[in-house]
mmCIF file of C-alpha atoms in Angstrom:
data_model
loop_
_atom_site.group_PDB
_atom_site.id
_atom_site.type_symbol
_atom_site.label_atom_id
_atom_site.label_comp_id
_atom_site.label_asym_id
_atom_site.label_seq_id
_atom_site.Cartn_x
_atom_site.Cartn_y
_atom_site.Cartn_z
ATOM 1 C CA MET O 16 246.678 -143.588 -64.612
ATOM 2 C CA VAL O 17 243.768 -141.273 -65.101
ATOM 3 C CA PRO O 18 243.314 -140.477 -68.737
ATOM 4 C CA GLY O 19 243.556 -136.806 -69.620
ATOM 5 C CA PRO O 20 240.866 -134.906 -71.403
ATOM 6 C CA SER O 21 240.425 -135.871 -75.003
ATOM 7 C CA ALA O 22 241.553 -133.606 -77.764
ATOM 8 C CA GLU O 23 237.974 -133.054 -78.813
ATOM 9 C CA ALA O 24 236.974 -131.812 -75.358
ATOM 10 C CA ALA O 25 239.943 -129.502 -74.905
ATOM 11 C CA PRO O 26 239.233 -125.864 -75.538
ATOM 12 C CA SER O 27 240.913 -124.576 -78.644
ATOM 13 C CA ALA O 28 243.096 -121.565 -78.579
ATOM 14 C CA GLU O 29 241.449 -120.591 -81.844
ATOM 15 C CA ALA O 30 237.908 -120.687 -80.349
ATOM 16 C CA ALA O 31 235.752 -117.688 -81.366
ATOM 17 C CA PRO O 32 235.049 -115.145 -78.610
ATOM 18 C CA LEU O 33 231.606 -115.044 -77.065
ATOM 19 C CA ALA O 34 229.071 -113.211 -79.234
ATOM 20 C CA GLN O 35 228.558 -109.626 -78.119
ATOM 21 C CA PRO O 36 224.982 -108.270 -77.809
ATOM 22 C CA ALA O 37 223.948 -106.143 -80.760
ATOM 23 C CA PRO O 38 224.011 -102.467 -79.941
ATOM 24 C CA ALA O 39 220.529 -101.125 -79.166
ATOM 25 C CA LEU O 40 219.049 -99.148 -81.990
ATOM 26 C CA LYS O 41 218.609 -95.537 -81.065
ATOM 27 C CA ALA O 42 215.213 -94.042 -81.745
ATOM 28 C CA ALA O 43 215.301 -91.424 -84.430
ATOM 29 C CA PRO O 44 215.091 -87.991 -82.861
ATOM 30 C CA ALA O 45 211.748 -86.274 -83.267
ATOM 31 C CA PRO O 46 211.860 -83.620 -85.981
ATOM 32 C CA LEU O 47 212.309 -80.148 -84.633
ATOM 33 C CA PRO O 48 209.246 -77.921 -84.955
ATOM 34 C CA THR O 49 209.434 -75.617 -87.951
ATOM 35 C CA ALA O 50 208.827 -71.896 -87.837
ATOM 36 C CA ILE O 51 205.298 -72.585 -89.092
ATOM 37 C CA ASP O 52 204.701 -75.125 -86.307
ATOM 38 C CA ARG O 53 205.898 -72.640 -83.701
ATOM 39 C CA GLY O 54 203.729 -69.918 -85.206
ATOM 40 C CA ILE O 55 200.658 -72.174 -85.037
ATOM 41 C CA THR O 56 201.397 -72.986 -81.392
ATOM 42 C CA ASP O 57 201.616 -69.269 -80.593
ATOM 43 C CA TYR O 58 198.271 -68.655 -82.295
ATOM 44 C CA LEU O 59 196.517 -71.494 -80.470
ATOM 45 C CA GLN O 60 197.800 -70.184 -77.141
ATOM 46 C CA HIS O 61 196.508 -66.738 -78.105
ATOM 47 C CA VAL O 62 192.968 -67.854 -78.992
ATOM 48 C CA GLY O 63 192.842 -70.162 -75.989
ATOM 49 C CA VAL O 64 193.821 -67.488 -73.467
ATOM 50 C CA GLU O 65 192.892 -64.134 -74.986
ATOM 51 C CA ARG O 66 189.675 -65.148 -76.722
ATOM 52 C CA GLY O 67 188.662 -67.916 -74.315
ATOM 53 C CA LEU O 68 187.646 -70.413 -77.001
ATOM 54 C CA ALA O 69 185.805 -73.493 -75.776
ATOM 55 C CA ALA O 70 187.924 -76.648 -75.434
ATOM 56 C CA ASN O 71 186.124 -78.415 -78.300
ATOM 57 C CA THR O 72 186.575 -75.433 -80.625
ATOM 58 C CA LEU O 73 190.250 -75.168 -79.708
ATOM 59 C CA ALA O 74 190.755 -78.892 -80.410
ATOM 60 C CA ALA O 75 189.091 -78.464 -83.827
ATOM 61 C CA TYR O 76 191.376 -75.508 -84.622
ATOM 62 C CA ARG O 77 194.403 -77.598 -83.640
ATOM 63 C CA ARG O 78 193.383 -80.427 -86.011
ATOM 64 C CA ASP O 79 192.590 -78.021 -88.839
ATOM 65 C CA LEU O 80 195.892 -76.154 -88.559
ATOM 66 C CA ALA O 81 197.910 -79.373 -88.244
ATOM 67 C CA ARG O 82 196.492 -80.401 -91.625
ATOM 68 C CA TYR O 83 197.315 -76.954 -92.994
ATOM 69 C CA ALA O 84 200.914 -77.296 -91.760
ATOM 70 C CA ARG O 85 201.274 -80.644 -93.565
ATOM 71 C CA TYR O 86 199.908 -79.095 -96.750
ATOM 72 C CA LEU O 87 202.374 -76.206 -96.525
ATOM 73 C CA GLU O 88 205.296 -78.543 -95.877
ATOM 74 C CA ALA O 89 204.413 -80.559 -98.986
ATOM 75 C CA ALA O 90 204.225 -77.287 -100.938
ATOM 76 C CA GLY O 91 207.749 -76.369 -99.852
ATOM 77 C CA CYS O 92 206.856 -73.659 -97.342
ATOM 78 C CA ARG O 93 209.173 -73.595 -94.355
ATOM 79 C CA ARG O 94 208.444 -70.177 -92.834
ATOM 80 C CA PRO O 95 205.246 -68.135 -92.419
ATOM 81 C CA GLU O 96 206.612 -65.489 -94.798
ATOM 82 C CA ASP O 97 206.922 -68.137 -97.562
ATOM 83 C CA ILE O 98 203.130 -68.532 -97.740
ATOM 84 C CA THR O 99 201.275 -66.732 -100.517
ATOM 85 C CA ARG O 100 197.620 -66.345 -101.368
ATOM 86 C CA HIS O 101 198.125 -69.099 -103.959
ATOM 87 C CA HIS O 102 198.967 -71.534 -101.152
ATOM 88 C CA VAL O 103 195.912 -70.535 -99.128
ATOM 89 C CA THR O 104 193.475 -70.870 -102.048
ATOM 90 C CA GLY O 105 195.085 -74.178 -102.999
ATOM 91 C CA TYR O 106 194.465 -75.450 -99.491
ATOM 92 C CA VAL O 107 190.812 -74.373 -99.650
ATOM 93 C CA ARG O 108 190.413 -76.446 -102.832
ATOM 94 C CA ALA O 109 192.165 -79.377 -101.182
ATOM 95 C CA LEU O 110 189.673 -79.300 -98.319
ATOM 96 C CA SER O 111 186.848 -79.875 -100.791
ATOM 97 C CA ASP O 112 188.438 -82.583 -102.949
ATOM 98 C CA GLY O 113 190.953 -84.201 -100.570
ATOM 99 C CA SER O 114 193.834 -83.609 -103.016
ATOM 100 C CA ASP O 115 196.197 -83.021 -100.080
ATOM 101 C CA GLY O 116 195.719 -86.611 -98.939
ATOM 102 C CA GLY O 117 193.177 -85.755 -96.245
ATOM 103 C CA SER O 118 189.457 -86.402 -96.184
ATOM 104 C CA ALA O 119 187.264 -84.218 -98.368
ATOM 105 C CA LEU O 120 185.196 -81.983 -96.091
ATOM 106 C CA GLY O 121 181.633 -80.776 -96.342
ATOM 107 C CA ILE O 122 180.904 -77.089 -96.726
ATOM 108 C CA ARG O 123 180.438 -76.391 -93.028
ATOM 109 C CA SER O 124 183.579 -78.240 -91.908
ATOM 110 C CA ALA O 125 185.624 -76.628 -94.693
ATOM 111 C CA ALA O 126 184.288 -73.197 -93.723
ATOM 112 C CA ARG O 127 185.332 -73.744 -90.092
ATOM 113 C CA THR O 128 188.814 -74.755 -91.246
ATOM 114 C CA VAL O 129 189.175 -71.668 -93.447
ATOM 115 C CA VAL O 130 188.129 -69.482 -90.499
ATOM 116 C CA ALA O 131 190.971 -71.020 -88.477
ATOM 117 C CA VAL O 132 193.456 -70.401 -91.304
ATOM 118 C CA ARG O 133 192.308 -66.786 -91.752
ATOM 119 C CA GLY O 134 192.627 -66.201 -88.019
ATOM 120 C CA LEU O 135 196.139 -67.657 -88.048
ATOM 121 C CA HIS O 136 197.360 -65.386 -90.839
ATOM 122 C CA LYS O 137 195.719 -62.318 -89.343
ATOM 123 C CA PHE O 138 197.486 -63.065 -86.047
ATOM 124 C CA TRP O 139 200.847 -63.542 -87.782
ATOM 125 C CA ALA O 140 200.463 -60.240 -89.633
ATOM 126 C CA LEU O 141 199.496 -58.334 -86.481
ATOM 127 C CA GLU O 142 202.397 -59.865 -84.524
ATOM 128 C CA GLY O 143 204.893 -59.018 -87.269
ATOM 129 C CA HIS O 144 205.672 -62.623 -88.220
ATOM 130 C CA THR O 145 204.682 -61.840 -91.818
ATOM 131 C CA PRO O 146 204.709 -58.545 -93.737
ATOM 132 C CA THR O 147 201.235 -59.139 -95.208
ATOM 133 C CA ASP O 148 198.150 -61.315 -94.679
ATOM 134 C CA PRO O 149 197.818 -63.692 -97.674
ATOM 135 C CA ALA O 150 194.446 -64.999 -96.434
ATOM 136 C CA SER O 151 192.699 -61.640 -96.034
ATOM 137 C CA GLU O 152 190.837 -61.964 -99.343
ATOM 138 C CA VAL O 153 190.166 -65.700 -99.091
ATOM 139 C CA HIS O 154 186.638 -66.391 -97.934
ATOM 140 C CA PRO O 155 185.203 -69.627 -96.534
ATOM 141 C CA PRO O 156 182.734 -71.573 -98.706
ATOM 142 C CA MET O 157 179.155 -70.525 -98.055
ATOM 143 C CA ALA O 158 176.490 -73.049 -97.185
ATOM 144 C CA GLY O 159 172.926 -72.464 -98.212
ATOM 145 C CA LYS O 160 170.752 -71.084 -95.448
ATOM 146 C CA ARG O 161 169.183 -73.894 -93.472
ATOM 147 C CA LEU O 162 166.131 -72.872 -91.531
ATOM 148 C CA PRO O 163 166.065 -74.007 -87.906
ATOM 149 C CA LYS O 164 163.488 -76.644 -87.079
ATOM 150 C CA ALA O 165 160.831 -75.404 -84.693
ATOM 151 C CA ILE O 166 157.601 -76.971 -83.492
ATOM 152 C CA SER O 167 154.340 -75.230 -82.671
ATOM 153 C CA VAL O 168 153.341 -73.897 -79.265
ATOM 154 C CA ASP O 169 150.697 -76.640 -79.053
ATOM 155 C CA GLU O 170 153.281 -79.344 -79.750
ATOM 156 C CA VAL O 171 155.648 -77.905 -77.126
ATOM 157 C CA THR O 172 152.805 -77.865 -74.578
ATOM 158 C CA ARG O 173 151.932 -81.481 -75.287
ATOM 159 C CA ILE O 174 155.561 -82.540 -74.801
ATOM 160 C CA LEU O 175 155.902 -80.646 -71.529
ATOM 161 C CA GLU O 176 152.677 -82.071 -70.126
ATOM 162 C CA ALA O 177 153.670 -85.608 -71.146
ATOM 163 C CA ALA O 178 156.892 -85.317 -69.118
ATOM 164 C CA GLY O 179 155.183 -84.621 -65.798
ATOM 165 C CA THR O 180 154.812 -87.367 -63.177
ATOM 166 C CA ASP O 181 154.785 -87.100 -59.397
ATOM 167 C CA THR O 182 158.050 -89.005 -58.908
ATOM 168 C CA ALA O 183 161.544 -87.676 -58.332
ATOM 169 C CA THR O 184 162.612 -88.378 -61.921
ATOM 170 C CA GLY O 185 159.273 -87.217 -63.313
ATOM 171 C CA LEU O 186 159.558 -83.883 -61.506
ATOM 172 C CA ARG O 187 163.107 -83.567 -62.825
ATOM 173 C CA ASP O 188 162.054 -84.338 -66.406
ATOM 174 C CA ARG O 189 159.265 -81.752 -66.347
ATOM 175 C CA ALA O 190 161.563 -79.152 -64.781
ATOM 176 C CA LEU O 191 164.312 -79.816 -67.322
ATOM 177 C CA LEU O 192 162.064 -79.510 -70.372
ATOM 178 C CA GLU O 193 160.214 -76.472 -68.997
ATOM 179 C CA PHE O 194 163.610 -74.914 -68.316
ATOM 180 C CA LEU O 195 164.905 -75.550 -71.844
ATOM 181 C CA TYR O 196 161.861 -74.019 -73.493
ATOM 182 C CA SER O 197 161.521 -71.136 -71.009
ATOM 183 C CA THR O 198 165.152 -69.994 -71.328
ATOM 184 C CA GLY O 199 166.254 -71.186 -74.772
ATOM 185 C CA ALA O 200 169.324 -72.700 -73.123
ATOM 186 C CA ARG O 201 171.601 -75.100 -74.954
ATOM 187 C CA ILE O 202 171.428 -78.595 -73.484
ATOM 188 C CA SER O 203 175.081 -78.357 -72.401
ATOM 189 C CA GLU O 204 174.275 -75.132 -70.544
ATOM 190 C CA ALA O 205 171.304 -76.721 -68.752
ATOM 191 C CA VAL O 206 173.048 -79.888 -67.553
ATOM 192 C CA GLY O 207 176.088 -77.809 -66.564
ATOM 193 C CA LEU O 208 174.078 -75.683 -64.134
ATOM 194 C CA ASP O 209 174.569 -75.829 -60.381
ATOM 195 C CA VAL O 210 171.867 -75.066 -57.838
ATOM 196 C CA ASP O 211 173.566 -71.763 -56.991
ATOM 197 C CA ASP O 212 173.129 -70.547 -60.570
ATOM 198 C CA ILE O 213 169.390 -69.935 -60.104
ATOM 199 C CA SER O 214 167.578 -67.485 -57.834
ATOM 200 C CA LEU O 215 163.892 -68.412 -57.643
ATOM 201 C CA ALA O 216 163.456 -66.848 -54.195
ATOM 202 C CA ASP O 217 164.430 -63.391 -55.468
ATOM 203 C CA ALA O 218 161.976 -63.364 -58.362
ATOM 204 C CA GLY O 219 159.225 -61.406 -56.563
ATOM 205 C CA ASP O 220 156.406 -60.602 -58.977
ATOM 206 C CA GLY O 221 158.627 -60.860 -62.070
ATOM 207 C CA PRO O 222 160.407 -63.756 -63.768
ATOM 208 C CA ALA O 223 163.175 -65.567 -61.943
ATOM 209 C CA ILE O 224 166.707 -65.065 -63.235
ATOM 210 C CA VAL O 225 169.091 -67.819 -64.277
ATOM 211 C CA ARG O 226 172.814 -67.490 -64.931
ATOM 212 C CA LEU O 227 173.936 -69.454 -67.996
ATOM 213 C CA PHE O 228 177.463 -70.139 -69.198
ATOM 214 C CA GLY O 229 177.622 -70.350 -72.986
ATOM 215 C CA LYS O 230 180.348 -71.049 -75.509
ATOM 216 C CA GLY O 231 183.752 -69.900 -74.371
ATOM 217 C CA SER O 232 182.432 -69.698 -70.781
ATOM 218 C CA LYS O 233 180.591 -66.467 -71.633
ATOM 219 C CA GLU O 234 178.090 -65.672 -68.905
ATOM 220 C CA ARG O 235 174.610 -64.286 -69.504
ATOM 221 C CA MET O 236 171.516 -63.726 -67.369
ATOM 222 C CA VAL O 237 168.239 -65.103 -68.709
ATOM 223 C CA PRO O 238 164.687 -64.774 -67.296
ATOM 224 C CA LEU O 239 162.815 -67.933 -66.330
ATOM 225 C CA GLY O 240 159.049 -67.778 -66.877
ATOM 226 C CA SER O 241 156.462 -68.697 -64.252
ATOM 227 C CA TYR O 242 155.748 -72.162 -65.704
ATOM 228 C CA GLY O 243 159.444 -73.019 -65.685
ATOM 229 C CA ALA O 244 159.920 -71.525 -62.206
ATOM 230 C CA ARG O 245 157.045 -73.553 -60.731
ATOM 231 C CA ALA O 246 158.293 -76.779 -62.297
ATOM 232 C CA LEU O 247 161.819 -76.095 -61.071
ATOM 233 C CA ASP O 248 160.608 -75.247 -57.577
ATOM 234 C CA ALA O 249 158.593 -78.490 -57.383
ATOM 235 C CA TYR O 250 161.652 -80.458 -58.464
ATOM 236 C CA LEU O 251 163.933 -78.725 -55.953
ATOM 237 C CA VAL O 252 161.529 -79.300 -53.066
ATOM 238 C CA ARG O 253 160.157 -82.774 -53.798
ATOM 239 C CA GLY O 254 162.421 -84.373 -56.390
ATOM 240 C CA ARG O 255 166.050 -83.379 -56.156
ATOM 241 C CA PRO O 256 166.492 -84.221 -52.432
ATOM 242 C CA LEU O 257 165.498 -87.841 -53.137
ATOM 243 C CA LEU O 258 167.938 -88.092 -56.029
ATOM 244 C CA ALA O 259 170.715 -86.282 -54.159
ATOM 245 C CA ALA O 260 170.464 -88.789 -51.292
ATOM 246 C CA LYS O 261 171.745 -91.472 -53.663
ATOM 247 C CA GLY O 262 174.839 -89.522 -54.695
ATOM 248 C CA LYS O 263 177.913 -87.868 -53.211
ATOM 249 C CA GLY O 264 176.763 -84.311 -52.751
ATOM 250 C CA THR O 265 177.232 -82.851 -56.236
ATOM 251 C CA PRO O 266 176.109 -79.217 -56.638
ATOM 252 C CA ALA O 267 174.539 -80.027 -60.030
ATOM 253 C CA LEU O 268 170.992 -78.784 -60.538
ATOM 254 C CA PHE O 269 169.730 -81.677 -62.634
ATOM 255 C CA LEU O 270 170.619 -85.094 -61.213
ATOM 256 C CA ASN O 271 170.428 -88.600 -62.624
ATOM 257 C CA ALA O 272 168.921 -91.591 -60.817
ATOM 258 C CA ARG O 273 172.254 -92.257 -59.042
ATOM 259 C CA GLY O 274 172.537 -88.732 -57.694
ATOM 260 C CA GLY O 275 175.186 -87.560 -60.152
ATOM 261 C CA ARG O 276 175.039 -84.826 -62.754
ATOM 262 C CA LEU O 277 172.614 -85.546 -65.588
ATOM 263 C CA SER O 278 174.361 -86.115 -68.942
ATOM 264 C CA ARG O 279 173.466 -84.582 -72.286
ATOM 265 C CA GLN O 280 172.603 -88.016 -73.641
ATOM 266 C CA SER O 281 170.172 -88.659 -70.779
ATOM 267 C CA ALA O 282 168.531 -85.259 -71.311
ATOM 268 C CA TRP O 283 168.071 -86.101 -74.994
ATOM 269 C CA THR O 284 166.446 -89.407 -74.025
ATOM 270 C CA ILE O 285 164.093 -87.614 -71.617
ATOM 271 C CA LEU O 286 162.853 -85.335 -74.401
ATOM 272 C CA LYS O 287 162.476 -88.162 -76.925
ATOM 273 C CA SER O 288 160.452 -90.164 -74.424
ATOM 274 C CA ALA O 289 158.158 -87.209 -73.695
ATOM 275 C CA ALA O 290 157.687 -86.553 -77.423
ATOM 276 C CA GLU O 291 156.691 -90.184 -77.990
ATOM 277 C CA LYS O 292 154.183 -90.037 -75.137
ATOM 278 C CA ALA O 293 152.742 -86.874 -76.663
ATOM 279 C CA SER O 294 152.423 -88.622 -80.059
ATOM 280 C CA ILE O 295 154.766 -86.113 -81.722
ATOM 281 C CA THR O 296 156.066 -87.832 -84.851
ATOM 282 C CA LYS O 297 158.529 -85.087 -85.844
ATOM 283 C CA ASP O 298 162.204 -85.492 -85.107
ATOM 284 C CA VAL O 299 162.613 -83.618 -81.807
ATOM 285 C CA SER O 300 165.880 -82.890 -79.996
ATOM 286 C CA PRO O 301 166.846 -80.564 -77.124
ATOM 287 C CA HIS O 302 167.928 -78.011 -79.738
ATOM 288 C CA THR O 303 164.392 -78.108 -81.137
ATOM 289 C CA LEU O 304 163.166 -76.460 -77.944
ATOM 290 C CA ARG O 305 165.845 -73.769 -78.319
ATOM 291 C CA HIS O 306 164.761 -73.114 -81.913
ATOM 292 C CA SER O 307 161.118 -73.036 -80.855
ATOM 293 C CA PHE O 308 161.929 -70.615 -78.016
ATOM 294 C CA ALA O 309 163.480 -68.141 -80.481
ATOM 295 C CA THR O 310 160.828 -68.558 -83.158
ATOM 296 C CA HIS O 311 157.912 -68.131 -80.761
ATOM 297 C CA LEU O 312 159.482 -65.007 -79.224
ATOM 298 C CA LEU O 313 159.899 -63.368 -82.643
ATOM 299 C CA GLU O 314 156.388 -64.351 -83.676
ATOM 300 C CA GLY O 315 155.177 -62.718 -80.468
ATOM 301 C CA GLY O 316 156.852 -59.423 -81.378
ATOM 302 C CA ALA O 317 160.217 -59.637 -79.569
ATOM 303 C CA ASP O 318 163.071 -57.590 -81.026
ATOM 304 C CA VAL O 319 165.703 -59.693 -82.793
ATOM 305 C CA ARG O 320 168.501 -58.147 -80.705
ATOM 306 C CA VAL O 321 166.733 -59.123 -77.489
ATOM 307 C CA VAL O 322 166.459 -62.684 -78.783
ATOM 308 C CA GLN O 323 170.149 -62.533 -79.717
ATOM 309 C CA GLU O 324 171.020 -61.649 -76.114
ATOM 310 C CA LEU O 325 168.797 -64.388 -74.708
ATOM 311 C CA LEU O 326 170.290 -67.028 -76.999
ATOM 312 C CA GLY O 327 173.856 -65.901 -76.319
ATOM 313 C CA HIS O 328 174.701 -65.374 -79.999
ATOM 314 C CA ALA O 329 177.864 -63.367 -80.582
ATOM 315 C CA SER O 330 176.420 -61.852 -83.783
ATOM 316 C CA VAL O 331 172.884 -60.784 -84.613
ATOM 317 C CA THR O 332 173.405 -62.367 -88.043
ATOM 318 C CA THR O 333 173.169 -65.775 -86.416
ATOM 319 C CA THR O 334 169.860 -64.852 -84.812
ATOM 320 C CA GLN O 335 168.381 -63.342 -87.967
ATOM 321 C CA VAL O 336 167.961 -66.785 -89.520
ATOM 322 C CA TYR O 337 164.937 -67.147 -87.238
ATOM 323 C CA THR O 338 163.291 -64.161 -88.903
ATOM 324 C CA LEU O 339 163.133 -66.241 -92.092
ATOM 325 C CA VAL O 340 161.031 -68.776 -90.225
ATOM 326 C CA THR O 341 158.563 -66.163 -89.013
ATOM 327 C CA ALA O 342 158.421 -64.592 -92.478
ATOM 328 C CA ASP O 343 157.353 -67.947 -93.894
ATOM 329 C CA THR O 344 154.677 -68.171 -91.218
ATOM 330 C CA LEU O 345 153.422 -64.689 -92.133
ATOM 331 C CA ARG O 346 153.181 -65.687 -95.801
ATOM 332 C CA GLU O 347 151.135 -68.770 -94.928
ATOM 333 C CA ILE O 348 148.753 -66.791 -92.740
ATOM 334 C CA TYR O 349 148.417 -64.043 -95.340
ATOM 335 C CA ALA O 350 147.739 -66.528 -98.144
ATOM 336 C CA ALA O 351 145.090 -68.272 -96.085
ATOM 337 C CA ALA O 352 143.365 -65.166 -94.670
ATOM 338 C CA HIS O 353 143.522 -62.344 -97.206
ATOM 339 C CA PRO O 354 140.624 -62.360 -99.675
ATOM 340 C CA ARG O 355 142.813 -61.341 -102.600
ATOM 341 C CA ALA O 356 146.039 -63.154 -101.696
ATOM 342 C CA VAL O 357 145.463 -65.985 -104.159
ATOM 343 C CA GLY O 358 143.539 -65.626 -107.392
#
């Protein structure tokens, strides 16, 4: 007789049911955007499309206004019409001391943030989102005037001559630096150029013309002097084809050793190397050539509004800082040359 299963092995009628899997936790729904959030989004779309702000500027505005929205939420503001001048001035103080929990900002960064906030409130008032503009009388903190750094004509000449070698990269380096000083272009404008943006063949007896694209993709036409035109022509004929053969057919004007578009960092290195070869001990950057371009033009008698157009400044106030540099130069010359300047 085969023994039956033991009592211990037999399943019990009272056995507990199999454990059921725990229900999956549902992610908390994202908070709905407030009226202030929606108003900020509308403003950013406006300045991005209507005003054509550069991508970097737009990203900075987005960060600044996100911090402002957090500050307003902590202050109990839920709608644009809840915001008063007291809230705006409180936020300006918070930018300087970090009392809102964010990082304390320097004067220039705080000023940029206040400009974004003022623009936001002006937009809301014009669009009818708020009955008044609480930021209209709130002004950004003012930084002391900082004079641009410029180097002398002799120092510029030494740097340009130090960059020239009869190789593909040497021809490029000389052309790049001649171009920066001849046009006053920003380094981002120079490395962003394509070959089709210049017209050396149409120059005739006058300067060549270059098309530059500044901040916010604003286009301007700038003359290119004979020194810059000759250096650029030599590079296009004897240098760029050798570099382009190593790449994939980019239309970029200034190429790197692999045939791709030259980067801003590489352009900076080119200038630093040339300055070292020229035994220039001052701190020199691509923007130094832009400052020197403006300063030397004004010292030579150019009208400040012409220099404004060449630099691509939206306001002549930005350009007028260079007149302080030339005024200092005039004082030095006067003090050294006039027989009764110093007694």
